[in-house]
Amino acid sequence: MVIIQGKSVYKGIAIGKISFFKRGKIDTSKTTITDTQKEVERFKVAKDKSILQLKNLYEKALTETGEENAQIFEIHQMMLEDDDYNQSILDMINEQKVNSEYAVDETGKNFAEMFSSTEDEYMNARAVDVKDISDRILKNLTGIDLDSSTNEKCIICADDLSPSETIQLDKDKVLAFVTSKGSANSHTSILARTMNIPAIIGIGDALLNSIYDGKTAIVDGYNGTLYIEPTEPILREMKHKLQSDINERLSLNGLKGQPNTTIDGTTINVFANIGGVADLTKVIENDASGIGLFRSEFLYLESDDYPSEEKQFQSYKKVLETMQDKKVVVRTLDIGADKQIDYFNLDKEENPAMGYRAIRICLDKQHIFKTQLRALFRASVYGNLAIMFPMIISKDEILQIKSIIEVVKNELKEENIPFANDIEIGVMIETPAAAIISDILAPEVDFFSIGTNDLSQYTLAIDRQNAKLENFFNPHHEAILRLIKTTIDNAHKNDIWVGICGELGSDISLTETFLKMGVDELSVSAPCVLPIRNKIRNIDLSK
């Protein structure tokens, strides 16, 4: 048995096989080959495999998301069959006697450049598609299986995972996360809490030994220990702990349908945070009163190009219809900082957390912002929609947003497209600036949502992604709590409601404190809804 100690970021027990997260760098350097016929055959095999993968993806998307979202895989199949594209690759192999990797990479670049240089918007979009199909062939040429899957749930091990990597995981097959690096506030940790699965970070280089791939292991999220090939006594002990966890979750199920009301009769909303349509099952299972944070940037993170208005509309519509009359709060695009998307072509920044991100990108690139707003307003007739805007620091920003909203609404009216007229508009309080001037911001909006993750790091001047600073990071710091109290007081003075949607919302040790402050709503990861409800129902604010 091998025992490796790390730091727990989410409690629980997981027993299963280790699967290392694989990200391969493809070598496309030019090499001379002698057997061109054999090289052509290599290319054709990789291309055929790519087409088969795309057919499977089309069928899967058709079933899960509908024809509109499945069409991209059909387009990619057609592009793979394009005569000019294929002939260019074959000519390079036969005439220049080069390897397939080089020929595919060069052809992909040439075609992408050709598409990008046109003024036609449709052709511009094909530049991203040709890069995608070329990458697919390259990965099949080099043996990296894009669509490999197993029916067995596993423990995902990695150095760390970026937001774009976590979105690609088949979450139904993840038992736990274990990472060599990372912080308690990394996206891997947040995802683990969202999925209600144990996670350990800071395991170190010992984890990176590939001999552990496929080995049976136990993740003890209570004390941050990873057991590889555990002994029978340890296995029995952990199975007992796992059963206790299951029994506790079953006991909480009795709270479904019960109000979030304290002993003295104070009721607040307990909503759920989601990243997309796939998270709705957990929201329903855990009986959330609504959705307090729909992280719309995940629609962008999971795409190879800017998601169209129609694609966004379908996603928002699905969520609103599923939640029926329950409130759904959508946060507009929040990228930048640690959430990078290649096709946005954002410059590298010295201090990205304080850089070009969130609402700053939207107000600068208004065509992207307007596309999202159009999709949201179109979807608004299918449920109870509210929209909130991230990283607000001034009243002027809110006035700019309102002006753009009016333009969008007028466009929709001219096109005879219906939308709801009573959509609540809110802003996120994520900076000390916003909290301090919350009395100025409140008259302009219908609600506040306090994003405690960023509010904490900006107030304490501590990068929450930096593992070296975790000993200095105190999310319960008096300064943070004072800013939250100030925000709540200023909201209520202006007759607007206020919620908390950051990680502190699910911190049961602060639930009573937040209720005493007067918070109206807590939005947490879906698995935390019932534990928070249980806590609320055992609080007596009259004492």
XYZ file of C-alpha atoms in Angstrom:
543
model
C 0.000 0.000 0.000
C 1.195 3.520 -0.871
C -0.052 6.420 1.297
C 0.259 9.995 -0.001
C -0.794 12.987 2.064
C -2.341 16.133 0.614
C -4.886 18.755 1.622
C -8.618 18.075 1.657
C -10.840 20.585 -0.137
C -14.059 18.562 -0.029
C -14.983 15.840 2.417
C -16.119 12.352 1.547
C -14.813 8.922 0.616
C -14.239 7.577 -2.900
C -13.072 4.073 -3.823
C -12.116 3.249 -7.405
C -9.378 3.094 -9.996
C -6.999 5.941 -10.757
C -7.214 7.552 -14.179
C -4.602 10.171 -15.048
C -5.882 13.178 -16.965
C -3.995 13.080 -20.236
C -3.139 16.131 -22.257
C -0.728 15.463 -25.077
C 1.356 17.948 -27.003
C 1.353 16.901 -30.648
C 4.632 16.988 -32.526
C 3.967 18.385 -35.998
C 7.594 19.031 -36.905
C 8.624 18.209 -40.473
C 10.350 14.872 -41.131
C 11.291 13.230 -44.401
C 9.698 9.865 -45.179
C 10.580 7.270 -47.793
C 7.416 5.168 -47.983
C 4.802 7.679 -49.164
C 2.182 4.966 -49.739
C 2.420 3.879 -46.100
C 2.202 7.512 -44.953
C -0.898 8.117 -47.086
C -2.490 5.045 -45.503
C -1.705 6.424 -42.013
C -3.499 9.635 -42.901
C -6.539 7.812 -44.328
C -6.899 5.609 -41.235
C -6.744 8.683 -38.965
C -9.267 10.517 -41.154
C -11.694 7.572 -41.156
C -11.429 7.320 -37.383
C -12.131 11.063 -37.112
C -15.263 10.739 -39.251
C -16.532 7.867 -37.101
C -15.954 9.918 -33.933
C -17.841 12.851 -35.409
C -20.769 10.607 -36.381
C -20.941 9.348 -32.791
C -20.746 12.888 -31.428
C -23.520 13.975 -33.804
C -25.835 11.189 -32.581
C -25.034 11.969 -28.943
C -25.607 15.717 -29.385
C -28.801 15.090 -31.357
C -30.233 13.083 -28.465
C -29.016 15.364 -25.675
C -29.174 18.893 -27.108
C -31.168 18.771 -30.358
C -30.536 19.328 -34.065
C -29.271 22.915 -33.774
C -26.333 22.030 -31.542
C -25.626 18.740 -33.311
C -25.167 20.344 -36.721
C -21.594 21.414 -36.018
C -20.461 17.775 -36.004
C -22.206 17.222 -39.332
C -20.406 20.257 -40.774
C -17.072 18.891 -39.528
C -17.773 15.552 -41.247
C -18.395 17.321 -44.542
C -15.237 19.381 -44.176
C -13.208 16.214 -43.581
C -14.501 14.919 -46.923
C -13.634 18.140 -48.785
C -11.654 17.323 -51.931
C -9.409 20.415 -51.824
C -8.515 19.848 -48.168
C -7.705 16.175 -48.681
C -5.835 16.727 -51.944
C -3.619 19.361 -50.347
C -2.559 16.891 -47.631
C -1.987 14.030 -50.086
C 0.034 16.256 -52.459
C 2.325 17.352 -49.646
C 2.929 13.746 -48.552
C 3.550 12.450 -52.084
C 5.429 15.367 -53.612
C 7.370 16.737 -50.637
C 7.790 13.327 -48.982
C 6.807 14.660 -45.568
C 5.096 13.034 -42.602
C 1.293 13.179 -42.214
C 1.414 15.279 -39.035
C 3.275 18.073 -40.828
C 1.048 17.877 -43.926
C -2.194 18.015 -41.891
C -0.946 20.846 -39.679
C 0.267 22.981 -42.601
C -2.892 22.387 -44.620
C -5.042 23.275 -41.622
C -3.129 26.525 -41.098
C -3.317 27.442 -44.789
C -7.054 26.847 -45.045
C -7.745 28.635 -41.749
C -5.770 31.666 -42.929
C -7.653 31.644 -46.231
C -11.046 31.561 -44.476
C -10.016 34.273 -41.977
C -8.895 36.668 -44.704
C -12.365 36.902 -46.272
C -14.941 39.502 -45.247
C -17.709 36.914 -45.174
C -18.801 36.152 -41.574
C -19.768 32.571 -42.407
C -16.383 31.866 -43.992
C -14.607 33.439 -41.019
C -16.326 30.926 -38.747
C -15.041 28.060 -40.909
C -11.458 29.009 -39.938
C -12.103 27.653 -36.444
C -13.788 24.554 -37.874
C -10.862 23.643 -40.133
C -8.503 23.982 -37.170
C -10.753 21.695 -35.146
C -10.899 18.939 -37.779
C -7.136 19.168 -38.335
C -6.525 18.821 -34.591
C -8.824 15.791 -34.521
C -6.869 14.059 -37.305
C -3.565 14.947 -35.621
C -4.678 13.448 -32.310
C -5.741 10.262 -34.049
C -2.448 10.137 -35.957
C -0.514 10.354 -32.699
C -2.704 7.910 -30.777
C -4.457 10.333 -28.453
C -8.022 9.043 -28.244
C -10.313 12.080 -28.127
C -13.464 10.188 -27.312
C -12.117 7.400 -25.155
C -14.431 6.486 -22.343
C -14.999 3.813 -19.805
C -18.166 2.558 -18.191
C -16.356 2.505 -14.883
C -16.265 5.535 -12.605
C -12.741 6.598 -11.714
C -10.601 8.881 -9.576
C -9.243 11.670 -11.804
C -5.619 12.542 -11.055
C -3.786 15.506 -12.587
C -1.228 18.207 -11.900
C -4.189 20.608 -11.941
C -7.186 21.259 -14.193
C -8.120 24.463 -15.981
C -11.756 25.581 -16.372
C -11.756 24.553 -20.046
C -10.457 21.107 -19.106
C -12.996 20.546 -16.332
C -15.881 21.408 -18.647
C -14.828 18.593 -21.017
C -14.884 15.880 -18.353
C -17.661 13.297 -18.340
C -18.749 14.181 -14.826
C -20.923 11.067 -14.470
C -17.728 9.023 -14.458
C -15.734 11.016 -11.876
C -15.572 9.635 -8.334
C -13.057 12.127 -6.957
C -10.329 14.605 -7.862
C -6.706 14.424 -6.737
C -4.187 17.023 -7.917
C -0.472 17.571 -7.418
C -0.856 21.345 -7.237
C -3.868 23.598 -6.902
C -5.483 25.626 -4.158
C -8.645 25.305 -2.113
C -10.187 27.910 -4.424
C -9.054 26.394 -7.724
C -11.666 25.437 -10.321
C -10.974 21.764 -9.611
C -11.909 22.336 -5.970
C -15.007 24.351 -6.846
C -16.087 21.673 -9.331
C -15.640 18.969 -6.675
C -17.912 20.878 -4.316
C -20.441 21.387 -7.103
C -20.427 17.656 -7.862
C -20.432 16.671 -4.178
C -17.373 14.442 -4.556
C -14.223 14.269 -2.414
C -11.134 16.124 -3.549
C -7.527 16.377 -2.429
C -5.004 18.958 -3.627
C -1.280 19.481 -3.041
C -0.332 15.808 -3.275
C 2.958 16.782 -4.940
C 5.154 15.018 -7.468
C 4.502 11.563 -5.981
C 1.155 11.497 -7.760
C 2.665 12.034 -11.205
C 4.181 8.543 -11.335
C 2.326 6.878 -14.212
C 2.733 3.407 -12.678
C -0.313 4.259 -10.546
C -2.594 4.600 -13.592
C -5.381 2.013 -13.310
C -4.517 1.076 -9.713
C -7.257 0.763 -7.098
C -7.199 3.693 -4.688
C -9.126 5.358 -1.878
C -9.576 9.115 -1.548
C -10.234 10.137 2.050
C -11.520 13.675 1.705
C -11.834 14.031 5.467
C -8.106 14.059 6.170
C -6.651 14.552 2.672
C -5.142 11.084 2.312
C -4.772 9.035 -0.872
C -4.360 5.264 -0.401
C -3.068 3.388 -3.458
C -3.644 -0.400 -3.494
C -5.057 -0.295 0.065
C -4.838 -3.203 2.491
C -7.986 -5.122 3.440
C -8.313 -3.479 6.897
C -8.081 0.023 5.360
C -10.557 -0.959 2.628
C -13.066 -2.211 5.227
C -12.685 0.948 7.315
C -13.205 3.231 4.322
C -16.204 1.271 3.051
C -17.775 1.777 6.481
C -17.093 5.546 6.262
C -18.536 5.630 2.754
C -21.737 3.934 3.924
C -22.054 6.469 6.748
C -21.844 9.267 4.179
C -24.554 7.616 2.094
C -26.795 7.213 5.158
C -26.348 10.894 6.056
C -27.311 11.993 2.533
C -30.383 9.743 2.650
C -31.489 11.313 5.943
C -31.304 14.784 4.370
C -33.674 13.661 1.619
C -36.463 13.917 4.193
C -36.089 17.704 3.977
C -37.226 17.822 0.349
C -40.366 19.890 0.031
C -39.768 21.577 3.390
C -39.409 25.384 3.654
C -36.109 27.129 4.395
C -37.550 28.579 7.587
C -35.857 29.172 10.925
C -37.354 28.152 14.267
C -38.568 31.742 14.807
C -40.267 31.841 11.384
C -37.728 33.665 9.165
C -37.721 32.277 5.608
C -34.997 32.787 2.983
C -34.413 31.374 -0.478
C -31.836 28.654 -1.018
C -30.944 28.551 -4.711
C -28.421 26.492 -6.695
C -25.395 27.448 -8.798
C -25.077 25.814 -12.225
C -22.713 25.851 -15.194
C -25.171 24.666 -17.816
C -28.112 22.479 -18.791
C -26.350 19.305 -17.638
C -26.473 20.515 -14.007
C -30.272 20.760 -13.917
C -30.714 17.148 -12.786
C -28.816 17.875 -9.565
C -30.821 21.055 -9.010
C -34.107 19.132 -9.216
C -32.785 16.195 -7.168
C -31.748 18.515 -4.341
C -34.985 20.540 -4.363
C -33.433 23.986 -4.873
C -35.870 26.909 -4.716
C -34.383 28.371 -7.900
C -31.072 29.070 -9.643
C -29.092 31.928 -8.152
C -26.104 31.703 -10.470
C -26.055 30.363 -14.018
C -22.406 30.696 -15.031
C -23.019 31.498 -18.694
C -19.282 31.560 -19.497
C -19.338 27.764 -19.557
C -21.292 28.011 -22.820
C -18.223 29.780 -24.195
C -15.659 27.514 -22.503
C -17.174 24.390 -24.036
C -17.263 25.905 -27.550
C -14.537 26.193 -30.191
C -15.917 29.536 -31.332
C -18.261 32.226 -30.049
C -21.571 30.450 -29.319
C -24.282 31.748 -31.614
C -27.363 33.595 -30.423
C -29.440 30.525 -31.267
C -27.227 28.149 -29.291
C -27.341 30.409 -26.247
C -31.086 30.913 -26.613
C -31.702 27.154 -26.630
C -29.638 26.692 -23.443
C -31.342 29.506 -21.545
C -34.772 28.380 -22.777
C -34.140 24.805 -21.596
C -33.130 25.955 -18.110
C -36.074 28.337 -17.769
C -38.597 25.756 -18.964
C -37.191 23.121 -16.626
C -37.342 25.453 -13.607
C -40.886 26.564 -14.588
C -41.849 29.583 -12.450
C -38.789 29.374 -10.180
C -36.319 32.227 -10.490
C -33.267 31.708 -12.730
C -30.475 34.277 -12.333
C -28.069 34.269 -15.288
C -24.673 35.917 -14.887
C -23.491 37.398 -18.162
C -20.176 36.370 -19.663
C -17.434 36.310 -17.012
C -14.130 35.377 -18.613
C -10.589 36.623 -18.189
C -8.290 36.148 -15.174
C -8.097 32.359 -14.642
C -10.837 31.610 -17.197
C -9.122 31.922 -20.563
C -10.682 31.081 -23.944
C -8.367 30.759 -26.949
C -10.650 32.255 -29.571
C -11.038 35.494 -27.579
C -7.321 36.093 -28.229
C -6.840 37.921 -24.939
C -3.417 39.427 -24.333
C -1.242 37.998 -21.591
C -1.475 40.269 -18.562
C 0.851 40.825 -15.620
C -2.098 40.847 -13.220
C -5.068 39.196 -14.958
C -7.280 39.108 -11.850
C -7.333 42.909 -12.016
C -7.253 43.088 -15.781
C -9.385 42.812 -18.883
C -12.250 40.599 -17.771
C -16.000 40.117 -17.287
C -18.120 43.247 -17.859
C -15.059 45.129 -19.114
C -14.819 42.786 -22.101
C -18.576 42.988 -22.691
C -18.657 46.791 -22.689
C -15.616 46.880 -24.956
C -16.779 44.164 -27.376
C -20.448 45.070 -27.476
C -21.294 42.791 -30.408
C -20.525 39.785 -28.167
C -22.512 41.320 -25.302
C -25.523 42.145 -27.492
C -25.621 38.590 -28.870
C -25.887 37.226 -25.330
C -28.481 39.798 -24.278
C -30.620 39.054 -27.336
C -30.541 35.332 -26.508
C -31.457 36.044 -22.876
C -34.358 38.382 -23.673
C -35.687 35.956 -26.298
C -35.630 33.171 -23.700
C -37.246 35.318 -21.001
C -40.798 34.420 -22.097
C -40.205 30.782 -21.102
C -39.734 31.301 -17.373
C -38.773 33.602 -14.515
C -35.500 35.164 -15.698
C -33.217 37.594 -13.881
C -29.912 38.866 -15.296
C -26.873 39.985 -13.326
C -23.634 41.570 -14.422
C -20.187 40.693 -12.983
C -17.274 42.873 -11.818
C -19.211 46.132 -11.550
C -17.285 48.991 -9.929
C -19.295 52.093 -10.865
C -22.738 53.532 -11.541
C -21.575 54.558 -15.026
C -21.120 50.900 -15.975
C -24.710 50.142 -14.971
C -25.959 53.081 -17.046
C -23.981 51.813 -20.061
C -25.474 48.337 -19.599
C -28.996 49.763 -19.391
C -28.404 51.721 -22.583
C -27.289 48.581 -24.438
C -30.298 46.666 -23.064
C -32.625 49.332 -24.508
C -30.962 48.955 -27.912
C -31.446 45.181 -27.768
C -35.085 45.483 -26.696
C -35.826 47.938 -29.501
C -34.237 45.588 -32.037
C -36.377 42.702 -30.813
C -39.521 44.864 -30.961
C -38.745 45.828 -34.564
C -38.310 42.134 -35.416
C -41.583 41.252 -33.620
C -39.737 38.895 -31.267
C -41.487 38.631 -27.881
C -39.675 39.115 -24.563
C -40.639 39.679 -20.939
C -40.869 43.287 -19.745
C -40.434 42.509 -16.051
C -36.932 40.976 -16.060
C -35.044 41.793 -12.878
C -31.623 43.361 -13.460
C -28.915 42.978 -10.831
C -25.186 43.393 -10.284
C -22.594 41.307 -8.538
C -20.790 42.821 -5.594
C -17.309 41.393 -6.023
C -15.014 44.311 -5.291
C -14.573 46.504 -2.220
C -15.420 49.461 -4.496
C -18.844 48.025 -5.322
C -19.563 47.191 -1.679
C -18.542 50.650 -0.463
C -20.727 52.460 -3.039
C -23.557 49.912 -2.850
C -25.805 52.768 -1.638
C -25.164 54.492 -5.007
C -25.599 51.312 -7.070
C -28.757 50.043 -5.339
C -31.232 52.590 -6.819
C -30.191 51.503 -10.324
C -30.934 47.767 -9.977
C -33.429 45.232 -8.651
C -31.008 43.102 -6.649
C -27.429 42.481 -5.540
C -25.608 39.156 -5.582
C -22.445 39.053 -3.505
C -19.643 37.039 -5.135
C -17.575 36.207 -2.082
C -14.771 34.453 -3.990
C -13.518 37.584 -5.716
C -14.639 39.899 -2.917
C -12.400 37.958 -0.527
C -9.303 38.049 -2.734
C -9.657 41.738 -3.595
C -10.317 42.745 0.015
C -7.386 40.756 1.399
C -5.060 41.395 -1.591
C -4.474 37.633 -1.792
C -4.580 35.607 -5.008
C -7.030 32.832 -4.132
C -5.421 30.553 -6.758
C -1.987 30.773 -5.109
C -1.469 27.724 -2.899
C 1.465 29.396 -1.120
C -0.873 32.023 0.315
C -3.524 29.707 1.733
C -2.204 30.087 5.281
C -2.778 33.842 4.971
C -6.210 33.567 3.356
C -9.047 33.935 5.851
C -12.483 34.062 4.181
C -14.031 34.850 7.592
C -11.936 38.035 7.903
C -13.834 40.835 9.643
C -13.249 43.186 6.694
C -15.056 40.804 4.324
C -17.983 40.335 6.705
C -18.284 44.107 7.185
C -18.442 44.667 3.423
C -21.150 42.012 3.145
C -23.153 43.648 5.969
C -22.765 47.087 4.360
C -24.045 45.712 1.041
C -27.069 44.036 2.652
C -27.984 47.183 4.617
C -27.737 49.423 1.545
C -29.794 46.978 -0.522
C -32.622 46.909 2.003
C -32.587 50.691 2.425
C -33.366 50.848 -1.294
C -35.971 48.054 -1.192
C -34.008 45.539 -3.264
C -33.155 41.972 -2.343
C -29.637 40.643 -1.854
C -28.126 37.182 -2.140
C -24.755 35.488 -1.723
C -23.596 33.243 -4.552
C -19.904 32.681 -3.712
C -18.323 29.816 -1.802
C -19.112 31.405 1.562
C -22.799 30.856 0.851
C -22.345 27.134 1.503
C -20.175 27.657 4.589
C -22.496 26.317 7.290
C -20.432 27.981 10.019
C -21.521 31.362 8.581
C -25.174 30.588 7.798
C -26.488 32.022 11.070
C -24.252 35.096 10.691
C -25.645 35.784 7.205
C -29.221 35.327 8.388
C -28.636 37.783 11.240
C -27.246 40.248 8.678
C -30.555 39.939 6.811
C -29.507 38.179 3.615
C -32.508 37.211 1.457
C -30.980 34.364 -0.544
C -28.093 31.911 -0.497
C -27.044 30.298 -3.787
C -24.867 27.221 -3.396
C -23.782 24.143 -5.326
C -26.787 21.830 -5.702
C -25.555 19.131 -3.268
C -25.261 21.796 -0.537
C -28.928 22.864 -0.747
C -30.310 20.307 1.714
C -27.466 20.649 4.285
C -28.013 24.450 4.246
C -31.780 23.922 4.589
C -31.138 21.662 7.555
C -28.940 24.318 9.162
C -31.498 27.097 8.591
C -34.308 25.020 10.138
C -32.248 24.632 13.341
C -31.489 28.351 13.802
C -33.481 30.576 16.171
C -32.845 34.228 15.319
C -35.002 35.436 18.221
C -32.340 34.412 20.721
